[in-house]
Coordinates of C-alpha atoms in Angstrom, one line a residue:
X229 CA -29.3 -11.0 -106.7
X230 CA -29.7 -14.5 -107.7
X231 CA -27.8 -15.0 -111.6
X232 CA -30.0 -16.5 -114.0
X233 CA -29.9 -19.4 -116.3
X234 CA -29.2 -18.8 -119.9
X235 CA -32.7 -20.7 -120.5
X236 CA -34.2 -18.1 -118.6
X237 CA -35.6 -16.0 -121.2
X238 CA -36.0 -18.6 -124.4
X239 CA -39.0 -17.0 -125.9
X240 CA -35.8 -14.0 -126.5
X241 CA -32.9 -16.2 -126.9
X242 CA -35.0 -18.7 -129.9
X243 CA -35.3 -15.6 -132.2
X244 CA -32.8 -13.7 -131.8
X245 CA -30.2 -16.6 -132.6
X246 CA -32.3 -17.5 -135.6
X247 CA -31.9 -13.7 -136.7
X248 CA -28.3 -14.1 -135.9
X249 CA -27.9 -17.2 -137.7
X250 CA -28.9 -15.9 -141.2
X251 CA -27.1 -12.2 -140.5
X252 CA -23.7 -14.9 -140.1
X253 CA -23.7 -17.3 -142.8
X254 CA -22.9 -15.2 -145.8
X255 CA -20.5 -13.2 -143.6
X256 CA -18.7 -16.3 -142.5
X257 CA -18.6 -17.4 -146.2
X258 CA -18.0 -13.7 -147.4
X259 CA -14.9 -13.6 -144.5
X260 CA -13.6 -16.4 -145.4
X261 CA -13.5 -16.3 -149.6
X262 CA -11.9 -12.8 -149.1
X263 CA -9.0 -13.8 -146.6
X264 CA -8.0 -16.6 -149.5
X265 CA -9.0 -19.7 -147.4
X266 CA -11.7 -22.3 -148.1
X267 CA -15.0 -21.2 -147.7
X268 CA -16.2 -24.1 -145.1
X269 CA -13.1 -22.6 -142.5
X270 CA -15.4 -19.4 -142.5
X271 CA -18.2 -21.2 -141.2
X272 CA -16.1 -23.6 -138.7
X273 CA -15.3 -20.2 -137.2
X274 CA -18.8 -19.2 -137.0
X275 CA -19.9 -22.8 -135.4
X276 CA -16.9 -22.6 -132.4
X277 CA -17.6 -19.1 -131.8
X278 CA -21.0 -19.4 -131.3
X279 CA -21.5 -22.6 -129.2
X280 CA -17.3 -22.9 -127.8
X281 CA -17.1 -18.4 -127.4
X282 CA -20.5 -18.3 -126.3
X283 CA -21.0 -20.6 -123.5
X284 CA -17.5 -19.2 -121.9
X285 CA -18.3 -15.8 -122.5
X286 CA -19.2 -13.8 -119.5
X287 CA -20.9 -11.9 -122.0
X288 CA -24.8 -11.7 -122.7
X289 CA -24.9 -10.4 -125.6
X290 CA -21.7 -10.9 -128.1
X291 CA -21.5 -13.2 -130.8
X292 CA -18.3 -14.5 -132.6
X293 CA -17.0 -15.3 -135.2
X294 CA -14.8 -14.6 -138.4
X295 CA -13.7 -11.1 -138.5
X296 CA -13.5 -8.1 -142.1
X297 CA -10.3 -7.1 -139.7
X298 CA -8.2 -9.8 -140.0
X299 CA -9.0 -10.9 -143.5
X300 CA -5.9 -8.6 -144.9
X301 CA -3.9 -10.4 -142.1
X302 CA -5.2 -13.7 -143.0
X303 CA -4.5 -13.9 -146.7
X304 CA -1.0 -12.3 -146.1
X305 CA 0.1 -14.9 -143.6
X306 CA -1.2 -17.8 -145.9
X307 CA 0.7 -16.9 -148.6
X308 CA 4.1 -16.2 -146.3
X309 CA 3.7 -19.5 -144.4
X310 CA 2.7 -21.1 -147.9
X311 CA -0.2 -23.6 -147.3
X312 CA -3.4 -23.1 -145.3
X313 CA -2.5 -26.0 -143.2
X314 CA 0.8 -24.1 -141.7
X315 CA -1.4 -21.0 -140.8
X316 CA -3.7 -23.4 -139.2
X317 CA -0.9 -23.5 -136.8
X318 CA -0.4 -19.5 -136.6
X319 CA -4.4 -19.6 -135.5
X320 CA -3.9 -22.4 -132.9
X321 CA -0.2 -20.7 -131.2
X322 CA -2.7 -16.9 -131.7
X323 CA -5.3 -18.7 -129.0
X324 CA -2.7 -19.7 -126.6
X325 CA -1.4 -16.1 -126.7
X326 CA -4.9 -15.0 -126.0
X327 CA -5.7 -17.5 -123.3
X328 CA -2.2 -16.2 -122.0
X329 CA -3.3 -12.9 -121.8
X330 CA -6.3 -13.2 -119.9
X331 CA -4.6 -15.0 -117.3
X332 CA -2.6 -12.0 -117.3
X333 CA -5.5 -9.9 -116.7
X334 CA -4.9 -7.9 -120.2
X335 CA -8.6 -7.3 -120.5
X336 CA -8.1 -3.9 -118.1
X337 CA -7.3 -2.3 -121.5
X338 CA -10.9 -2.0 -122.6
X339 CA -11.9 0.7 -119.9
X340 CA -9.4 2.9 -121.4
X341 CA -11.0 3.3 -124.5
X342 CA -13.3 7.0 -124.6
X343 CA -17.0 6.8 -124.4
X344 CA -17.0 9.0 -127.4
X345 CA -14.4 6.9 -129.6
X346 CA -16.6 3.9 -128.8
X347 CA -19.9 5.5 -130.1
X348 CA -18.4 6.7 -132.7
X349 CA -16.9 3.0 -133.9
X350 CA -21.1 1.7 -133.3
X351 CA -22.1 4.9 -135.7
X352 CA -19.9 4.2 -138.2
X353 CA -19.9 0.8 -138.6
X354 CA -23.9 1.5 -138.6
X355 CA -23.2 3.6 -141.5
X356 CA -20.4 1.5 -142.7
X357 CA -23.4 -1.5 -142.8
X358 CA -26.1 1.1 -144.5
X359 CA -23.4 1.9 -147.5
X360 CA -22.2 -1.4 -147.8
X361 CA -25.3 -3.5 -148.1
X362 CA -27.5 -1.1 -150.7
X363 CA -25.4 -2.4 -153.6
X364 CA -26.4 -6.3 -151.8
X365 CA -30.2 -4.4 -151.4
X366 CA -30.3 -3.4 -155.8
X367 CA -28.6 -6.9 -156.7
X368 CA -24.9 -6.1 -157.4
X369 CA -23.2 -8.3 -155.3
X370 CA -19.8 -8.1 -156.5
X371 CA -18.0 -7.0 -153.3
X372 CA -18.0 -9.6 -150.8
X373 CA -20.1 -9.9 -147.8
X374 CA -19.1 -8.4 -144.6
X375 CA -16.1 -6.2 -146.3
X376 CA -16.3 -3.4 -144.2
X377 CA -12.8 -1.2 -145.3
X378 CA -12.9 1.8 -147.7
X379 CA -10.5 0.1 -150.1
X380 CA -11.6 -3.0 -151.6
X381 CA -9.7 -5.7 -153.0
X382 CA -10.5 -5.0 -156.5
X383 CA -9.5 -1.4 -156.7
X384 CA -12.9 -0.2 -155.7
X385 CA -14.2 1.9 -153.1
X386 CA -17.6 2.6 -150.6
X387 CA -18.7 5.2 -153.0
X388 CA -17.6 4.0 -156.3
X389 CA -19.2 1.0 -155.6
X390 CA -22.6 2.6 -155.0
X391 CA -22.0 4.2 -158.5
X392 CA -21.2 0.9 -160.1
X393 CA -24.5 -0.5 -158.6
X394 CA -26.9 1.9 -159.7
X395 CA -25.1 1.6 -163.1
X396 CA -26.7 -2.3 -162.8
X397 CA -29.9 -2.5 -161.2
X398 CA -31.9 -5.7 -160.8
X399 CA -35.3 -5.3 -160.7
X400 CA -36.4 -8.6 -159.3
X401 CA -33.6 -8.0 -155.7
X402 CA -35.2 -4.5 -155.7
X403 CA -38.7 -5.9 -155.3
X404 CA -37.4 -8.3 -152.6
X405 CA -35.4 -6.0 -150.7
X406 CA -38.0 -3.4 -150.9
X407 CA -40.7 -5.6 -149.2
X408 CA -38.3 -7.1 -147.2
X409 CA -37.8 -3.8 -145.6
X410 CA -41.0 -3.2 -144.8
X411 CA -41.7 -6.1 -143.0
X412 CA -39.1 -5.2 -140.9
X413 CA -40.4 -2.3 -140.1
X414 CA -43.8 -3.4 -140.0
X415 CA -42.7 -6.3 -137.2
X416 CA -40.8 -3.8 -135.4
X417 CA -44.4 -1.8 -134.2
X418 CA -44.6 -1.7 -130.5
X419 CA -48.7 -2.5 -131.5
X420 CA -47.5 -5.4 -132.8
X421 CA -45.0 -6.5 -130.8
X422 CA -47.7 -7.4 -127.7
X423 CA -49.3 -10.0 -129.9
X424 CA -47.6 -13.5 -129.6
X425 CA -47.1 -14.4 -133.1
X426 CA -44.8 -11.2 -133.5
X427 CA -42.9 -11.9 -130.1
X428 CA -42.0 -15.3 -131.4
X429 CA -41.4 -15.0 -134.7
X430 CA -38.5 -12.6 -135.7
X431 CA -39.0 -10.5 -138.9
X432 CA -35.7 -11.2 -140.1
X433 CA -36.9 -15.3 -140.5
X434 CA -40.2 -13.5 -142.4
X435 CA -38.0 -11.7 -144.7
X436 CA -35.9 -14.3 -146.1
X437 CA -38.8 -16.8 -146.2
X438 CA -40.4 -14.3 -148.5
X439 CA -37.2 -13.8 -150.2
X440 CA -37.0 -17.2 -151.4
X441 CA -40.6 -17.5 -152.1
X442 CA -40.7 -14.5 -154.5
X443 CA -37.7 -15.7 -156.2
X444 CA -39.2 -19.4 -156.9
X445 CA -42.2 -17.5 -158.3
X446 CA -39.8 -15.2 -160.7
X447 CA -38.3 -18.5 -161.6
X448 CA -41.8 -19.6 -162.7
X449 CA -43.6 -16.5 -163.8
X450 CA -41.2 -13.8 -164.3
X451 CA -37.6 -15.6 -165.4
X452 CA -36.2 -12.2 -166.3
X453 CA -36.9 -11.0 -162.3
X454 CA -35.1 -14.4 -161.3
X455 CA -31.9 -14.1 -159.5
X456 CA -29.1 -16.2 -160.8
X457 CA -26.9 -18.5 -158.1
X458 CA -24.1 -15.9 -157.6
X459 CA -26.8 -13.4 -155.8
X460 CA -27.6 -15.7 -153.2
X461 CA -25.8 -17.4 -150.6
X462 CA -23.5 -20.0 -151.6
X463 CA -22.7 -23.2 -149.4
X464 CA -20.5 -25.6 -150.1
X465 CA -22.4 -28.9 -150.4
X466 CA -20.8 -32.3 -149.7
X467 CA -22.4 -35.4 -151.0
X468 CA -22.0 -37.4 -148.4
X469 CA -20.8 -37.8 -144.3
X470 CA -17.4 -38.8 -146.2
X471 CA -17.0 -35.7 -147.8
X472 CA -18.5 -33.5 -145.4
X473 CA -15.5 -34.9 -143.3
X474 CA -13.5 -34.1 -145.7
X475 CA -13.8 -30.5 -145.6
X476 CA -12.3 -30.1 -142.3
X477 CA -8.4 -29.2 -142.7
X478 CA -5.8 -30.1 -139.8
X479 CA -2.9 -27.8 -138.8
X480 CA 0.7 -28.8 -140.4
X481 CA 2.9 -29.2 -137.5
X482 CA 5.6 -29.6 -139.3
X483 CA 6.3 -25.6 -139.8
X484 CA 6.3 -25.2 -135.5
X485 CA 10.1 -24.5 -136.0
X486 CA 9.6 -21.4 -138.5
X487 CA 9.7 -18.3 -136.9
X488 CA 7.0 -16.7 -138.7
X489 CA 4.9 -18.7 -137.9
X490 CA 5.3 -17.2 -134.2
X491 CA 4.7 -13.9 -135.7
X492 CA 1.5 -14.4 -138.0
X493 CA 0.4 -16.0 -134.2
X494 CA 1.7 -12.9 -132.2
X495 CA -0.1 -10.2 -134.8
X496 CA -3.2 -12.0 -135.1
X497 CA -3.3 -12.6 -131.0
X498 CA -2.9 -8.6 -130.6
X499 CA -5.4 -7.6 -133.5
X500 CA -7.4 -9.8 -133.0
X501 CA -7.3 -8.9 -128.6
X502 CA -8.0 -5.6 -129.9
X503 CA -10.9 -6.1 -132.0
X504 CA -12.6 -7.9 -129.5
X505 CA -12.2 -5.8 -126.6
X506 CA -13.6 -3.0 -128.3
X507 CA -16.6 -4.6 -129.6
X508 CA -17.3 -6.1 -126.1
X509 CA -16.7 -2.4 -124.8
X510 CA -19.4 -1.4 -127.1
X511 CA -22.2 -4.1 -126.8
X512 CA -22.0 -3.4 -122.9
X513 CA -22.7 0.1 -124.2
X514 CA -25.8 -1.5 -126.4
X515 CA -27.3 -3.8 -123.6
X516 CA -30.4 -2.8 -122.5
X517 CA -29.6 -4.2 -118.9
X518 CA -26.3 -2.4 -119.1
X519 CA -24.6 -5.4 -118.0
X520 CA -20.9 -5.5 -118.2
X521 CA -18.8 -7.9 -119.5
X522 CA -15.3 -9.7 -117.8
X523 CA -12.8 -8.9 -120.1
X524 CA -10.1 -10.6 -119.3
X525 CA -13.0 -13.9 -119.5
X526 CA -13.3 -13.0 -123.0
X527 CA -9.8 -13.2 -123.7
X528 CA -9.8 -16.5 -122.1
X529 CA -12.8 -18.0 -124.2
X530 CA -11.4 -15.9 -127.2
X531 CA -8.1 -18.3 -126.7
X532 CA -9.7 -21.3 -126.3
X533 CA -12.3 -20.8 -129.5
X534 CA -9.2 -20.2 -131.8
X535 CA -7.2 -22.8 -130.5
X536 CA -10.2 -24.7 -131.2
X537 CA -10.8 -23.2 -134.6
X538 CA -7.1 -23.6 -135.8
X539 CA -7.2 -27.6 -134.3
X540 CA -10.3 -28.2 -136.8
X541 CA -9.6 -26.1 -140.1
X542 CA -10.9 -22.7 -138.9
X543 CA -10.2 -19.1 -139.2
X544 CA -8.9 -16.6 -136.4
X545 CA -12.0 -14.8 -134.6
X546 CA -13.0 -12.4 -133.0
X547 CA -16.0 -10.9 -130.9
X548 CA -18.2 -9.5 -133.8
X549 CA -20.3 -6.1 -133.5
X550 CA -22.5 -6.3 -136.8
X551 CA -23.6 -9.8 -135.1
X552 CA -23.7 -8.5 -132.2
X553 CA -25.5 -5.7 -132.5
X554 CA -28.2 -7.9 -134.7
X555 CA -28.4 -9.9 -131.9
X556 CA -29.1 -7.3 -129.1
X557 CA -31.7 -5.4 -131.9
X558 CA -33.4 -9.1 -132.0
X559 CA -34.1 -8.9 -128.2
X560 CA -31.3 -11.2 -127.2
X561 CA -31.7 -11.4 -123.1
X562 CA -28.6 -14.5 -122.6
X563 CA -25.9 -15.9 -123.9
X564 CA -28.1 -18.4 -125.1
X565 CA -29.0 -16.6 -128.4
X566 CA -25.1 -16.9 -129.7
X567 CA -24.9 -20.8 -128.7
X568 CA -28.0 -21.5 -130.9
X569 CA -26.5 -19.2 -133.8
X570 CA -23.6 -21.9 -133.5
X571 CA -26.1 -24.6 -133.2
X572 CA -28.1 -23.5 -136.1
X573 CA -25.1 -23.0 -138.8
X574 CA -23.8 -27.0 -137.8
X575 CA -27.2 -28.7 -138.0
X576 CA -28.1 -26.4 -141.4
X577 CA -24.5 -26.8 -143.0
X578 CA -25.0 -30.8 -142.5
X579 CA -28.1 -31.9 -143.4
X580 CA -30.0 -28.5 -145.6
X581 CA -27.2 -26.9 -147.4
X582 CA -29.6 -26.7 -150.6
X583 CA -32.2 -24.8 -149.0
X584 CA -29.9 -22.1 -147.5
X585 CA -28.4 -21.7 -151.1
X586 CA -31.9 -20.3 -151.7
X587 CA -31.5 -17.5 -150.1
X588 CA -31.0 -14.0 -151.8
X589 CA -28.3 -11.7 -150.7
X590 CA -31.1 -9.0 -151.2
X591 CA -32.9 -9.9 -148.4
X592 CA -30.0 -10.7 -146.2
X593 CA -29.1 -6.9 -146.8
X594 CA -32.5 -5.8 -145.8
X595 CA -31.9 -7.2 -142.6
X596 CA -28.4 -5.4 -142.1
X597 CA -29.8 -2.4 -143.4
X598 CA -32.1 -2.2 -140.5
X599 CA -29.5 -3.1 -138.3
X600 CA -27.2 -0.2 -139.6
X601 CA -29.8 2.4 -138.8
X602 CA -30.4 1.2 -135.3
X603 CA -26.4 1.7 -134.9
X604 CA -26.6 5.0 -137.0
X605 CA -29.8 6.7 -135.8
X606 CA -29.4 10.9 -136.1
X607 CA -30.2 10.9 -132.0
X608 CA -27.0 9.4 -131.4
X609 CA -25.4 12.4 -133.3
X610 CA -27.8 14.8 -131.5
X611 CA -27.0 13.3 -128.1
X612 CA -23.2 13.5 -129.0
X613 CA -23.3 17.5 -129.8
X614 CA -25.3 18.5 -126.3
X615 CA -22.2 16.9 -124.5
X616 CA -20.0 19.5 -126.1
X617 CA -16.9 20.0 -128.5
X618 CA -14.9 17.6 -126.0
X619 CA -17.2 14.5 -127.1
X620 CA -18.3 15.5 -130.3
X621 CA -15.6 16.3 -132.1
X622 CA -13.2 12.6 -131.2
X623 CA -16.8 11.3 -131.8
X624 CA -17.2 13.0 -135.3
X625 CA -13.5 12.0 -136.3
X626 CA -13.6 8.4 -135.2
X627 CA -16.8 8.1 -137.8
X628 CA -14.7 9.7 -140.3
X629 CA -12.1 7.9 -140.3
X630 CA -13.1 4.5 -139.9
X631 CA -15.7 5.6 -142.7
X632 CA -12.7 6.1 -144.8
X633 CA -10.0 3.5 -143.6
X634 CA -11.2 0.8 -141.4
X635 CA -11.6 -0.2 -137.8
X636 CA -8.5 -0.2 -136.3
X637 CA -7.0 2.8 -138.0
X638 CA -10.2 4.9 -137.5
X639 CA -9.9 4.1 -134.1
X640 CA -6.5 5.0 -133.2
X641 CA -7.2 8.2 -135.0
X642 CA -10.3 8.7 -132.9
X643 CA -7.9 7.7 -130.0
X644 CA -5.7 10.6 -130.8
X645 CA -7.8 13.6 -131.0
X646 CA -9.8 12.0 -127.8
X647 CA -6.2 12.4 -126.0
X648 CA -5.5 15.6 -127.1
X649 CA -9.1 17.0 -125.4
X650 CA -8.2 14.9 -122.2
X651 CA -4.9 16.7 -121.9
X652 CA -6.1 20.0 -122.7
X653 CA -8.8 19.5 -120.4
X654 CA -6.7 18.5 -117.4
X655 CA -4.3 21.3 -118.5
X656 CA -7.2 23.5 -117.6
X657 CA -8.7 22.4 -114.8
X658 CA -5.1 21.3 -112.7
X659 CA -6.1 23.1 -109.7
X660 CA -8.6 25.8 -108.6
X661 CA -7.0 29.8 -109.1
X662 CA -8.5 32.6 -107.2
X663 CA -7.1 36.2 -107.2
X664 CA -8.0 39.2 -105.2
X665 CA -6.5 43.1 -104.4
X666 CA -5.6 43.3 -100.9
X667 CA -4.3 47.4 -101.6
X668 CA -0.3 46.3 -101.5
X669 CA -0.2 43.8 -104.3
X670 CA -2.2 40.0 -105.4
X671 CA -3.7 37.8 -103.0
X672 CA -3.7 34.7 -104.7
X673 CA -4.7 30.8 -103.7
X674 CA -4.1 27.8 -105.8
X675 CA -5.9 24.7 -104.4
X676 CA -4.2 21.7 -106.3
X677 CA -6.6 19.5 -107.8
X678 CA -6.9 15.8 -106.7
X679 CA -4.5 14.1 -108.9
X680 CA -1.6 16.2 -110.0
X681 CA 0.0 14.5 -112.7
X682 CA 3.3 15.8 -115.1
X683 CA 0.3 16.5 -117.6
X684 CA -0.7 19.3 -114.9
X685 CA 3.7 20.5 -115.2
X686 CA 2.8 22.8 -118.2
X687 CA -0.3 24.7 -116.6
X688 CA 1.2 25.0 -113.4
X689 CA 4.6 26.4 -114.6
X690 CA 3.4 29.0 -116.9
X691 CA 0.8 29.9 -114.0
X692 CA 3.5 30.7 -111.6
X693 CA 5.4 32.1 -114.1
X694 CA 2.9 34.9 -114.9
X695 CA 1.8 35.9 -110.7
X696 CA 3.3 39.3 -110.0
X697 CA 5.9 40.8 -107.7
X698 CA 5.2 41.8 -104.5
X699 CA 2.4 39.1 -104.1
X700 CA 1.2 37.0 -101.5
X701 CA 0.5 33.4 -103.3
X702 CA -0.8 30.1 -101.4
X703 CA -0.3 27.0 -103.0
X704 CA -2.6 24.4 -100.9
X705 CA -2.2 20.4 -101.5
X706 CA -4.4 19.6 -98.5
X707 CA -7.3 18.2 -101.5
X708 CA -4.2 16.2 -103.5
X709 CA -4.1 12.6 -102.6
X710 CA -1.0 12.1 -105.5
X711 CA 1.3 15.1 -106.5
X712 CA 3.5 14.1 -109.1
X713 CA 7.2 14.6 -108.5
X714 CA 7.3 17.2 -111.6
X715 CA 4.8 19.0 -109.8
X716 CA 7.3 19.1 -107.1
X717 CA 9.8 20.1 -108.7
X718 CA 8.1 23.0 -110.2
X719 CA 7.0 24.0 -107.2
X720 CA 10.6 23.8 -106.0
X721 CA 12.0 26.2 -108.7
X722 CA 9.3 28.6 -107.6
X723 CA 10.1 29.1 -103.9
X724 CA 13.8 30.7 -105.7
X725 CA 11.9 32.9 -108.2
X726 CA 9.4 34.0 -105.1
X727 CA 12.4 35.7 -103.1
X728 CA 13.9 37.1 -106.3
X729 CA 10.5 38.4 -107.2
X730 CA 9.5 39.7 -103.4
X731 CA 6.6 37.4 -103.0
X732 CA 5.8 35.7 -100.0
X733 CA 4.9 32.3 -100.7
X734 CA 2.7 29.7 -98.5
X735 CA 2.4 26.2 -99.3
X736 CA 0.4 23.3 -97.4
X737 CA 0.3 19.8 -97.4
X738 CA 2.5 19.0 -100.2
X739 CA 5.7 16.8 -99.9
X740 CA 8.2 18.2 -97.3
X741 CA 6.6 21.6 -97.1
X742 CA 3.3 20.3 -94.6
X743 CA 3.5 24.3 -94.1
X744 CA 5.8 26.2 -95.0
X745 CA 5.8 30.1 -95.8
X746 CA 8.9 31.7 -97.6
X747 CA 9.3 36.0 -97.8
X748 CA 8.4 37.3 -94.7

């Protein structure tokens, strides 16, 4: 099949990085005021991720940029290396790492990660967005944008923060969240969707375009509906080319000698590896075309956008699901989509600042909110529970706890009880057992399964253990293309119990006994 250019599909690509666009600025600038660093690094991040990460990404679909994950990690390692400028150099040393470990081919990691544990990171951060962005929707907008732990910075929590909103309501981000909402919805009817107009023009653009104009009309009508500057997004604005220069940062070289400054590097390479690899994991799992994704590519791009980043006054990033996702629920068909995201926040940043500053958070939620169901939808839960306990349950915990820690930790938990079904499952199903009275005593074949590993040790020994005297037992390895050597040795111990015990004892095609019988 011939591979397409990524102006192939345009008509897609055009709206989809405009929804992408406004989903990233106030989580760049959100990112980026939370990990203690200046607000313009957040958006530096956002730019090289999207035009740098996304034309070297073998992947379609995934957008970059500053990461909620390494916003802890951030504003630790600036205040341990002392100055912004010395973690500048952390960032750049964290890309080489990266570009290093794609090289290495590190990226084989991501297929070991459970189906269910991945669809139950894409559930929960759905429902991680939902809970997080209907304080934005009712106009409290005292957390920042895209925090997405259970903890917050200001003692806080997911819940007590929906409390605290209720608690103070503003009428006029209701109204504009509200209606923003529906036309989502609205734009999203498959009726709809076959007239032109609706194809080209994303909902998301409609709703903030609305946002703004309601809230001029507050301003002029209504003043006590009007929403003040700190519930809208908030640029930094340089007065000139001069001091828009001046807003990049270069990386102090001077601290290349300090040893932590190869450790801030080395944790943000790993976390930061690991973060991305899951999210590319799980967009693959979102694309429509079910395309899938080099991983050790990403790495590779990953590398070269930090080093990049880091070089220019940027933060570390990562491959980003929440933009992601918005940008495969936009229609995204190419990497095209994420370049023009890039494309969009350097031309906007530069030359209409003002106008961006316009928009309100409220409707920024509304757009995140629809997103968050899309990720969250009860199917997905339904689907999940026909596959069995096996699926559901890993799936059911990963929610949980990355509900009520955050990404990395709910994962590894999720990781754990996936493990323990995986071994209990292949403790069950080692090999084949069939058992029939023959009038003296048991008749009784085992037919080793394919791979015999030492998880299979435990099963097999306590199955041996338990076959009766005076039996006639078959052990057959002709299926097995590996048999572990604590298999073996199992196996071994038993050929002794089977004289003690009177039982003659076959075995086939396994190690040094190609056929051997024992007992006669």
């Amino acid at each position: 099949m011939t591979k397409k250019s990524i102006f192939s599909h345009p008509k897609s690509d055009f709206p989809a990085g405009l929804v992408v666009f406004l989903v990233a600025l106030p989580l760049c600038l959100g990112i980026a005021l939370a990990s203690g660093a200046p607000l313009f690094s957040g958006l530096i991040t956002g730019i090289v991720g999207g035009i740098i990460v996304g034309a070297l990404s073998g992947s379609n679909v995934s957008v970059s940029g500053p990461a909620a994950g390494l916003t802890v990690i951030v504003l630790a390692a600036i205040e341990s290396l002392g100055s912004f400028q010395a973690f500048l150099v952390a960032v750049v040393l964290a890309g080489v790492i990266q570009l290093l470990l794609g090289f290495l081919k590190a990226g084989i990691v991501s297929h070991y990660f459970p189906s269910s544990v991945i669809k139950g990171m894409l559930a929960a951060i759905g429902l991680i967005l939902i809970l997080k962005q209907i304080p934005h929707a009712l106009g409290y907008d005292a957390d920042f944008e895209g925090d997405d732990a259970f903890m917050q910075a200001d003692g806080e929590n997911t819940f007590s923060e929906l409390i605290n909103a209720v608690g103070a309501l503003q009428p006029g981000a209701i109204i504009i969240s509200v209606l923003a909402l529906a036309v989502l919805i609205i734009w999203d009817r498959p009726k709809l969707k076959k007239i032109t107009f609706f194809r080209i023009i994303p909902g998301g653009l409609i709703a903030v375009v609305l946002g703004i104009v309601l809230n001029q009309i507050y301003a002029v009508a209504a003043p006590d509906l009007a929403l003040a500057q700190d519930h809208m997004v908030r640029l930094p604005v340089a007065s000139g080319f001069s001091e828009f220069l001046g807003l990049f940062t270069t990386p102090d070289l001077s601290i290349i000698t300090n040893p932590q400054v190869y450790i801030v590097a080395l944790t943000i390479a790993i976390v930061a590896s690991i973060e991305t690899l899951l999210c590319i994991e799980a967009t693959d799992k979102l694309d429509p075309q079910k395309r899938i994704t080099s991983t050790n590519r990403e790495l590779k791009a990953q590398g070269v956008g930090n080093i990049l980043s880091g070089l220019i006054g940027g933060l570390p990033m990562t491959s980003v699901i929440v933009r992601s996702s918005a940008n495969i629920d936009s229609g995204s068909k190419t990497k095209l989509s994420a370049i023009i995201h890039g494309v969009l926040l350097f031309i906007t940043v530069i030359f209409i600042p003002n106008i961006l500053n316009m928009i309100p958070l409220a409707s920024l939620a509304a757009i995140l909110l629809v997103v968050g169901y899309k990720l969250a939808r009860i199917s997905l839960f339904k689907s999940m529970y026909s596959l069995g306990w096996d699926q559901f349950v890993p799936f059911v915990i990963t929610v949980l706890a990355i509900l009520f820690t955050d990404l990395l930790r709910g994962i590894g938990i999720g990781m754990v009880f996936s493990i323990f079904y995986i071994l209990r499952n292949n403790y069950r199903t080692a090999f084949h057992y069939n058992s029939e009275d023959n009038g003296k005593g048991q008749k009784i074949n085992i037919r080793l399964a394919e791979e015999m590993t030492f998880l299979n040790k435990g099963s097999m020994l306590l199955t041996l253990r338990d076959i009766p005297e005076d039996s006639e037992v078959v052990i057959d390895g002709t299926h097995s293309k590996n048999i572990d050597h604590d298999v073996k040795e199992v196996i071994q111990n038993f050929l002794e119990t089977a004289k003690h015990k009177n039982i003659k004892l076959t075995i086939k095609n396994i190690g040094q006994w190609k056929n051997h019988t024992t007992g006669l």
